[in-house]
Amino acid sequence: MTQWLKLLSDQQHKLIFGNEHSTDPATAYDKKRAVHAGVKGDSVPADQVQAVWQREMEQSLPAPEDACVYINIPFCQSKCTYCGFFKNLADPAKIADYTTALIKEIARTSSSPMIDQTRIRAVYIGGGTPGTLNAAQIAQLLTAINRHLPLANDCEITFETRTHDLGGDKLQACIEHGVNRFSLGVQSFDTRSRRSIGRIDSGSAVINNIQRMLALKQASVSIDLIFGLPHQSIDTYLEDIAIADQLGVDGMALYQLNVFEGGRMDKSISAGRTIAVPETAEQFRYHQAAFNLLTDMGYHQLSMSHWVQGTLDRSIYNRFSKLGKTIHAFGAGAGGRTDHYRYFVHPSVNTYMEKTAQGIKPIMGMTETVHMSALYDFITGQMDTGKLRFDLAHGLFDIDLKTIFSPLLTSWEQRGLATTNERLLRLLPAGQFWYVTMNQALLDILEIISTNGDYEPLQERIAAQG
Ligand code: SF4
């Protein structure tokens, strides 16, 4: 069961086990692996994508199934220096045409059996910045969502935006047409840190906008905060969390800053225009300080990055996407999946609008789900909540994960990253910082076993700041 150890190259061993002899959990691995865990499947040839897509959408389901919807708005008013998601500067004429195309895509695709027979439990309108739509466009888009998609009665509809982009009329349009959750990219309340990453508003302006949203009492409010920003210290980061708590937001998603090699921020730091940011080992200390503070304040975790107070922030879309549920994707650059395929809608807004006008689903790439995807999704969904149930895996997949992973689990236990018993693995606070890296290590082991060693672990681009 642990024969896989003999198949590892030195490099694979290092990626999976990290720094085995380090007694400091801050250096358990060299760097966090920056993308979410997942193993790629075989590509569908480009000339077959449309036929495969049509067949998949015509599939009938034996009974209604849970699914979610992702809608992408690939425009921003400005580009934040650290961002890997920026696509297009907001252009009112183009946004108007794009909204029309998007509504057509939703109306046309949603009548297919594959969508019509699902129950949509969560809709996530993300980007970019959906707040770049004007109030009328927001109303039109939400009307189309409500009219055409088979929304469950308890469907969570999330609108992601910067507070700067959501004036009173837009906020009203969201509320009147069913948005019941806001996900706000705050990143920090500290004006100096905000400006250093290209954020427009001062911290006090952001606070005022959040108070305006909370006062409506119509939707839950979750904010994103980043640790490791320029001009930030552990104290100012904890102050951000304390401000969010005093405001009474329903949830906080805490993310590590990744400076990507060759990106704007990396260049700006190299040129001395932006001060250097904490390296990964120092970010570990930010993470642990926040963990302790939020635990002391009585928050609980929906996932490794998402903390909530109370029960209003359910974050269903994020949970479903980690669990491998069906995602119907609409809009340029959106990614979706069914039981059998993953697909990616063309990221070019012009190509997207041309293809949509021709009545074609503008899919740029499609991969067939690999044979072990369900197991990988199970592991990823579990690890995202800080545990891995061996007994459930055994019942669902007839596999003894505890024995297979035992050399790595022993190493993690010795280094204070996790504990295990017969039933489960549980991540300790230190392991929670490394959970994506640890998740990927588990999947790498399964791939090495299934390919008899003929597998190169993903060497995705990772944070440049050490
Ligand atoms: S608003 Fe969001 S998507 Fe747009 S550049 Fe800033 S961080 Fe990136």
Coordinates of C-alpha atoms and ligand atoms in Angstrom, one line a residue:
M1 CA 0.0 0.0 0.0
T2 CA 2.9 2.4 0.5
Q3 CA 5.0 1.1 -2.5
W4 CA 4.5 4.5 -4.1
L5 CA 7.3 5.8 -1.9
K6 CA 9.8 3.9 -4.0
L7 CA 8.5 5.5 -7.2
L8 CA 9.3 9.0 -6.1
S9 CA 12.0 11.1 -7.6
D10 CA 13.9 13.4 -5.2
Q11 CA 11.9 16.4 -6.7
Q12 CA 8.5 14.6 -6.2
H13 CA 9.5 13.6 -2.7
K14 CA 10.3 17.3 -1.9
L15 CA 7.0 18.5 -3.3
I16 CA 4.9 16.0 -1.4
F17 CA 6.8 15.9 1.9
G18 CA 8.2 19.4 2.0
N19 CA 11.0 20.1 4.5
E20 CA 10.8 17.0 6.5
H21 CA 13.5 18.0 9.0
S22 CA 12.1 21.4 9.8
T23 CA 10.7 21.7 13.3
D24 CA 9.2 25.1 12.5
P25 CA 5.7 24.6 10.9
A26 CA 6.3 28.0 9.1
T27 CA 8.8 26.3 6.9
A28 CA 7.1 22.9 6.6
Y29 CA 7.1 23.5 2.8
D30 CA 9.2 26.0 0.8
K31 CA 6.2 27.8 -0.6
K32 CA 2.5 27.3 -0.8
R33 CA 1.3 25.8 -4.1
A34 CA -0.8 28.7 -5.4
V35 CA -3.6 27.0 -7.3
H36 CA -6.3 24.8 -5.9
A37 CA -5.8 21.1 -6.0
G38 CA -7.1 19.3 -9.0
V39 CA -5.9 16.9 -11.6
K40 CA -6.4 17.5 -15.3
G41 CA -8.4 15.2 -17.6
D42 CA -8.0 14.5 -21.3
S43 CA -8.8 17.3 -23.7
V44 CA -11.8 17.0 -26.0
P45 CA -10.5 17.7 -29.6
A46 CA -11.5 21.3 -30.6
D47 CA -13.6 20.0 -33.6
Q48 CA -15.6 17.8 -31.3
V49 CA -16.3 20.2 -28.5
Q50 CA -19.7 21.6 -29.8
A51 CA -21.1 18.1 -30.6
V52 CA -20.0 16.8 -27.1
W53 CA -21.4 19.9 -25.5
Q54 CA -24.8 19.4 -27.3
R55 CA -24.9 15.7 -26.3
E56 CA -24.1 16.5 -22.7
M57 CA -26.8 19.2 -22.4
E58 CA -29.4 16.9 -23.9
Q59 CA -28.8 14.3 -21.1
S60 CA -31.8 13.6 -19.0
L61 CA -31.3 13.2 -15.2
P62 CA -33.1 10.4 -13.4
A63 CA -34.1 12.8 -10.6
P64 CA -33.5 16.5 -9.9
E65 CA -29.9 17.2 -8.8
D66 CA -28.3 20.1 -7.0
A67 CA -26.2 22.4 -9.1
C68 CA -24.9 25.9 -9.1
V69 CA -24.3 28.7 -11.6
Y70 CA -21.3 30.9 -12.2
I71 CA -21.8 34.1 -14.2
N72 CA -18.7 36.1 -15.2
I73 CA -18.5 39.9 -15.6
P74 CA -15.0 40.4 -16.9
F75 CA -14.7 44.1 -16.5
C76 CA -13.0 46.3 -13.8
Q77 CA -12.9 50.1 -13.3
S78 CA -9.1 49.9 -12.7
K79 CA -6.5 47.2 -12.3
C80 CA -5.3 46.3 -8.8
T81 CA -1.6 45.7 -8.8
Y82 CA -1.6 42.2 -7.4
C83 CA -4.5 40.8 -9.4
G84 CA -4.4 37.7 -11.6
F85 CA -8.1 38.0 -12.6
F86 CA -8.2 41.4 -14.3
K87 CA -9.4 41.0 -17.9
N88 CA -10.8 44.3 -19.4
L89 CA -11.1 47.9 -18.4
A90 CA -14.8 48.9 -18.0
D91 CA -16.1 50.4 -21.3
P92 CA -19.8 51.3 -21.0
A93 CA -20.7 50.5 -24.6
K94 CA -19.0 47.1 -24.5
I95 CA -20.6 46.3 -21.1
A96 CA -24.0 47.0 -22.6
D97 CA -23.4 44.7 -25.6
Y98 CA -21.9 42.1 -23.3
T99 CA -24.9 42.1 -20.9
T100 CA -27.2 41.6 -23.9
A101 CA -25.1 38.6 -25.1
L102 CA -25.0 37.1 -21.6
I103 CA -28.7 37.3 -21.1
K104 CA -29.2 35.6 -24.5
E105 CA -26.8 32.8 -23.5
I106 CA -28.6 32.2 -20.3
A107 CA -32.0 32.2 -22.0
R108 CA -31.0 29.8 -24.8
T109 CA -28.9 27.3 -22.8
S110 CA -31.2 27.0 -19.8
S111 CA -33.9 25.2 -21.7
S112 CA -31.7 22.2 -22.2
P113 CA -32.6 19.1 -20.1
M114 CA -29.3 19.1 -18.3
I115 CA -30.0 22.5 -16.8
D116 CA -33.7 22.4 -16.7
Q117 CA -33.7 19.3 -14.6
T118 CA -31.3 20.5 -12.0
R119 CA -32.2 22.6 -8.9
I120 CA -29.9 25.6 -8.7
R121 CA -29.0 26.1 -5.1
A122 CA -26.5 28.9 -5.6
V123 CA -25.8 31.5 -8.3
Y124 CA -22.5 33.4 -8.1
I125 CA -22.1 36.6 -10.1
G126 CA -18.3 37.2 -10.1
G127 CA -15.6 38.7 -12.2
G128 CA -13.8 41.1 -12.7
T129 CA -16.3 43.3 -10.9
P130 CA -20.1 42.8 -11.5
G131 CA -20.5 46.3 -10.0
T132 CA -19.3 47.7 -13.3
L133 CA -22.8 47.0 -14.7
N134 CA -25.2 49.9 -14.3
A135 CA -28.4 49.6 -12.3
A136 CA -30.6 48.8 -15.3
Q137 CA -28.2 46.1 -16.5
I138 CA -28.0 44.5 -13.1
A139 CA -31.8 44.4 -13.0
Q140 CA -32.0 42.9 -16.5
L141 CA -29.4 40.2 -15.7
L142 CA -31.1 39.3 -12.4
T143 CA -34.5 39.2 -14.1
A144 CA -33.1 36.8 -16.7
I145 CA -31.6 34.6 -14.0
N146 CA -34.9 34.4 -12.1
R147 CA -36.9 33.8 -15.2
H148 CA -34.8 31.2 -17.0
L149 CA -32.9 29.2 -14.5
P150 CA -34.6 26.6 -12.3
L151 CA -33.7 28.2 -9.0
A152 CA -34.4 26.3 -5.8
N153 CA -36.5 28.2 -3.2
D154 CA -33.5 28.7 -1.0
C155 CA -31.1 29.6 -3.8
E156 CA -28.2 31.8 -2.6
I157 CA -27.6 34.6 -5.1
T158 CA -24.2 36.2 -4.5
F159 CA -23.1 39.5 -6.1
E160 CA -19.3 40.0 -5.9
T161 CA -18.1 43.6 -6.1
R162 CA -15.8 46.3 -4.8
T163 CA -17.8 48.6 -2.5
H164 CA -16.6 51.5 -4.7
D165 CA -18.6 50.2 -7.6
L166 CA -21.9 49.7 -5.8
G167 CA -23.7 53.0 -5.6
G168 CA -27.2 53.3 -4.1
D169 CA -29.1 52.6 -7.3
K170 CA -27.1 49.5 -8.1
L171 CA -27.5 48.3 -4.6
Q172 CA -31.3 48.8 -4.8
A173 CA -31.4 46.9 -8.2
C174 CA -29.6 44.0 -6.5
I175 CA -31.9 43.8 -3.6
E176 CA -35.1 44.3 -5.6
H177 CA -34.1 41.4 -7.9
G178 CA -33.2 38.8 -5.4
V179 CA -29.5 39.2 -4.5
N180 CA -29.3 37.8 -0.9
R181 CA -25.5 37.7 -0.4
F182 CA -22.8 40.3 -1.2
S183 CA -19.1 39.2 -1.4
L184 CA -17.0 42.4 -1.1
G185 CA -13.4 42.7 -2.1
V186 CA -12.2 44.9 0.8
Q187 CA -8.7 43.5 1.1
S188 CA -7.8 46.0 3.9
F189 CA -9.3 48.9 5.7
D190 CA -5.9 50.5 6.0
T191 CA -5.8 53.3 3.4
R192 CA -2.1 53.2 2.9
S193 CA -2.1 49.4 2.2
R194 CA -5.2 49.8 0.0
R195 CA -3.6 52.5 -2.2
S196 CA -0.4 50.5 -2.5
I197 CA -2.4 47.8 -4.3
G198 CA -4.4 50.1 -6.5
R199 CA -7.6 50.4 -4.4
I200 CA -9.4 53.7 -4.9
D201 CA -11.4 54.3 -1.7
S202 CA -10.0 55.2 1.7
G203 CA -10.7 52.8 4.5
S204 CA -13.3 55.1 6.0
A205 CA -15.2 55.2 2.7
V206 CA -15.3 51.4 2.5
I207 CA -16.6 51.3 6.1
N208 CA -19.4 53.7 5.2
N209 CA -20.4 51.6 2.2
I210 CA -20.5 48.4 4.2
Q211 CA -22.6 50.0 6.9
R212 CA -25.0 51.1 4.1
M213 CA -25.3 47.5 2.9
L214 CA -25.7 46.0 6.4
A215 CA -28.4 48.6 7.3
L216 CA -30.7 47.2 4.6
K217 CA -30.9 43.9 6.4
Q218 CA -31.7 42.2 3.1
A219 CA -28.6 40.2 2.3
S220 CA -25.7 38.7 4.1
V221 CA -22.4 40.5 3.7
S222 CA -19.1 38.7 3.5
I223 CA -15.8 40.5 2.9
D224 CA -12.4 39.4 1.6
L225 CA -9.3 40.5 3.5
I226 CA -5.7 39.9 2.4
F227 CA -2.7 39.3 4.6
G228 CA 0.9 40.1 3.5
L229 CA 0.1 43.4 1.9
P230 CA 2.6 46.3 1.6
H231 CA 2.7 48.5 4.6
Q232 CA 0.8 45.9 6.6
S233 CA 1.9 44.5 9.9
I234 CA 0.4 41.7 11.9
D235 CA -1.1 44.3 14.2
T236 CA -2.8 46.3 11.4
Y237 CA -4.0 43.0 9.9
L238 CA -5.7 42.0 13.2
E239 CA -7.1 45.6 13.3
D240 CA -8.7 44.9 9.9
I241 CA -10.4 41.8 11.4
A242 CA -11.5 43.7 14.5
I243 CA -13.0 46.5 12.3
A244 CA -14.9 43.9 10.3
D245 CA -16.2 42.3 13.5
Q246 CA -17.3 45.7 14.9
L247 CA -19.2 46.4 11.7
G248 CA -21.0 43.1 12.1
V249 CA -20.3 41.5 8.7
D250 CA -21.6 38.0 8.4
G251 CA -18.4 36.4 7.1
M252 CA -14.7 37.1 6.3
A253 CA -12.6 35.3 3.7
L254 CA -8.9 35.6 4.5
Y255 CA -6.4 35.2 1.7
Q256 CA -2.7 35.2 1.5
L257 CA -1.1 37.7 -1.0
N258 CA 0.6 35.9 -3.8
V259 CA 3.0 38.1 -5.8
F260 CA 3.2 36.4 -9.2
E261 CA 6.5 36.3 -11.0
G262 CA 6.6 38.9 -13.7
G263 CA 3.3 40.5 -12.6
R264 CA 2.8 44.2 -12.0
M265 CA 3.4 44.0 -8.3
D266 CA 6.5 41.8 -8.7
K267 CA 7.9 44.4 -11.2
S268 CA 6.9 47.3 -8.9
I269 CA 8.7 45.7 -5.9
S270 CA 11.8 45.0 -8.0
A271 CA 11.9 48.6 -9.2
G272 CA 11.5 49.9 -5.6
R273 CA 8.2 51.6 -6.3
T274 CA 6.4 49.2 -3.8
I275 CA 8.0 48.1 -0.6
A276 CA 8.7 44.4 -0.3
V277 CA 6.0 42.2 1.2
P278 CA 6.4 39.4 3.8
E279 CA 7.7 36.1 2.6
T280 CA 5.7 32.9 3.0
A281 CA 7.2 32.0 6.4
E282 CA 6.2 35.4 7.7
Q283 CA 2.8 35.1 6.2
F284 CA 2.4 31.9 8.2
R285 CA 2.6 34.1 11.4
Y286 CA -0.1 36.4 10.1
H287 CA -2.3 33.4 9.5
Q288 CA -1.8 32.0 12.9
A289 CA -2.4 35.3 14.6
A290 CA -5.7 35.7 12.7
F291 CA -6.7 32.1 13.5
N292 CA -6.2 32.8 17.2
L293 CA -8.1 36.1 17.2
L294 CA -11.1 34.7 15.3
T295 CA -11.2 31.6 17.5
D296 CA -11.1 33.8 20.6
M297 CA -14.0 36.0 19.1
G298 CA -16.2 32.9 18.7
Y299 CA -16.2 32.7 14.9
H300 CA -16.3 29.4 13.2
Q301 CA -15.0 28.2 9.9
L302 CA -17.0 27.2 6.8
S303 CA -13.8 26.4 5.1
M304 CA -10.1 26.9 5.7
S305 CA -10.2 30.6 4.5
H306 CA -13.8 31.5 5.4
W307 CA -14.9 32.5 8.9
V308 CA -18.4 33.3 9.9
Q309 CA -20.3 34.7 12.8
G310 CA -23.9 33.6 13.1
T311 CA -25.8 31.6 10.4
L312 CA -26.6 34.1 7.6
D313 CA -23.5 33.6 5.5
R314 CA -23.8 30.2 4.0
S315 CA -21.3 30.5 1.1
I316 CA -23.0 27.7 -0.7
Y317 CA -21.4 28.3 -4.1
N318 CA -17.9 28.0 -2.7
R319 CA -18.7 24.8 -0.9
F320 CA -20.4 23.3 -3.9
S321 CA -17.5 24.2 -6.2
K322 CA -15.1 22.5 -3.8
L323 CA -17.2 19.4 -3.6
G324 CA -17.2 18.9 -7.3
K325 CA -20.9 19.6 -7.9
T326 CA -22.2 20.6 -11.3
I327 CA -21.5 24.2 -12.2
H328 CA -23.3 25.8 -15.2
A329 CA -21.0 28.6 -16.5
F330 CA -22.1 31.7 -18.3
G331 CA -20.1 34.6 -19.6
A332 CA -16.6 35.2 -21.1
G333 CA -13.9 33.4 -19.0
A334 CA -16.3 31.4 -16.9
G335 CA -15.4 27.8 -15.9
G336 CA -18.0 25.1 -15.4
R337 CA -18.4 21.3 -15.2
T338 CA -20.8 18.5 -15.4
D339 CA -20.4 14.9 -14.1
H340 CA -18.4 14.0 -17.3
Y341 CA -16.7 17.2 -18.4
R342 CA -15.0 20.5 -17.3
Y343 CA -15.2 23.4 -19.7
F344 CA -14.0 26.9 -20.1
V345 CA -15.9 29.7 -21.9
H346 CA -13.8 31.8 -24.3
P347 CA -12.2 34.6 -22.3
S348 CA -12.2 37.2 -25.2
V349 CA -15.2 39.4 -24.8
N350 CA -15.3 40.0 -28.6
T351 CA -15.1 36.3 -29.5
Y352 CA -17.7 35.5 -26.8
M353 CA -20.2 38.0 -28.3
E354 CA -19.6 36.9 -31.9
K355 CA -20.2 33.2 -31.0
T356 CA -23.2 34.0 -28.9
A357 CA -24.7 36.0 -31.7
Q358 CA -24.3 32.9 -33.9
G359 CA -26.2 30.8 -31.4
I360 CA -23.0 28.8 -30.4
K361 CA -22.0 28.2 -26.8
P362 CA -18.6 29.9 -26.9
I363 CA -16.5 27.1 -25.3
M364 CA -12.8 27.5 -25.7
G365 CA -11.6 24.3 -24.0
M366 CA -13.2 21.1 -22.6
T367 CA -11.6 18.2 -20.7
E368 CA -13.1 14.8 -19.9
T369 CA -13.4 14.0 -16.3
V370 CA -10.6 11.6 -15.2
H371 CA -11.6 8.2 -13.7
M372 CA -10.7 9.2 -10.2
S373 CA -12.3 12.6 -10.2
A374 CA -15.0 11.8 -7.8
L375 CA -12.4 10.6 -5.2
Y376 CA -10.3 13.7 -5.9
D377 CA -13.3 16.0 -5.4
F378 CA -14.2 14.2 -2.2
I379 CA -10.6 14.7 -0.8
T380 CA -10.6 18.3 -1.9
G381 CA -14.0 19.0 -0.4
Q382 CA -13.0 17.4 2.9
M383 CA -9.6 19.1 3.1
D384 CA -11.2 22.5 2.5
T385 CA -13.1 22.0 5.7
G386 CA -9.9 20.9 7.6
K387 CA -10.5 17.1 7.7
L388 CA -10.4 13.9 5.7
R389 CA -12.8 11.1 6.8
F390 CA -11.1 7.8 6.0
D391 CA -14.3 5.8 6.9
L392 CA -16.4 7.8 4.5
A393 CA -13.8 7.4 1.7
H394 CA -13.8 3.6 2.4
G395 CA -17.6 3.4 2.2
L396 CA -17.9 5.5 -1.0
F397 CA -14.8 4.4 -2.9
D398 CA -13.7 1.2 -1.2
I399 CA -10.2 2.6 -0.6
D400 CA -8.1 2.6 2.5
L401 CA -6.7 6.2 2.4
K402 CA -5.2 6.0 5.9
T403 CA -2.9 3.2 5.0
I404 CA -2.0 4.5 1.6
F405 CA -1.1 7.9 2.9
S406 CA 0.4 6.7 6.2
P407 CA 4.1 7.8 5.6
L408 CA 3.0 11.3 4.8
L409 CA 0.4 11.4 7.6
T410 CA 3.1 10.3 10.1
S411 CA 5.4 13.1 8.8
W412 CA 2.6 15.7 9.1
E413 CA 1.8 14.5 12.7
Q414 CA 5.4 14.8 13.7
R415 CA 5.6 18.3 12.4
G416 CA 2.4 19.6 14.1
L417 CA 0.4 20.0 10.9
A418 CA -2.3 17.4 11.5
T419 CA -3.6 14.7 13.8
T420 CA -5.2 11.4 12.8
N421 CA -7.3 8.7 14.4
E422 CA -8.9 5.6 12.9
R423 CA -11.7 7.6 11.4
L424 CA -10.2 10.9 10.2
L425 CA -7.3 13.3 9.6
R426 CA -7.8 16.7 11.1
L427 CA -5.7 19.7 10.2
L428 CA -4.1 21.6 13.1
P429 CA -3.9 25.4 12.9
A430 CA -0.4 25.2 11.3
G431 CA -1.7 22.7 8.8
Q432 CA -4.5 25.0 7.8
F433 CA -2.0 27.5 6.4
W434 CA -0.6 24.7 4.2
Y435 CA -3.8 23.0 3.4
V436 CA -3.8 23.5 -0.4
T437 CA -0.2 22.2 -0.6
M438 CA -1.2 19.3 1.6
N439 CA -4.3 18.6 -0.4
Q440 CA -2.3 18.6 -3.6
A441 CA 0.3 16.2 -2.1
L442 CA -2.5 13.7 -1.4
L443 CA -3.7 13.9 -5.0
D444 CA -0.2 13.6 -6.3
I445 CA 0.3 10.3 -4.4
L446 CA -2.9 8.9 -5.9
E447 CA -1.8 9.9 -9.4
I448 CA 1.7 8.4 -8.8
I449 CA 0.1 5.1 -7.8
S450 CA -2.4 5.0 -10.7
T451 CA 0.3 5.8 -13.3
N452 CA 2.9 3.6 -11.6
G453 CA 5.1 6.6 -11.2
D454 CA 4.7 8.1 -14.7
Y455 CA 3.3 11.4 -13.4
E456 CA 4.8 14.8 -12.9
P457 CA 3.2 16.7 -10.1
L458 CA 1.8 20.1 -11.2
Q459 CA 4.5 22.7 -11.1
E460 CA 2.2 25.7 -11.3
R461 CA 3.5 29.2 -10.9
I462 CA 3.8 30.0 -7.2
A463 CA 4.3 33.1 -5.2
A464 CA 7.4 35.0 -6.1
Q465 CA 8.0 36.5 -2.6
G466 CA 9.9 33.5 -1.2
Ligands
SF4_1 S1 -11.3 44.7 -9.0 FE1 -10.9 42.5 -8.5 S2 -10.8 41.5 -10.5 FE2 -10.6 43.7 -10.9 S3 -8.4 44.1 -10.9 FE3 -9.1 44.5 -8.8 S4 -8.8 42.5 -7.7 FE4 -8.7 42.1 -9.9

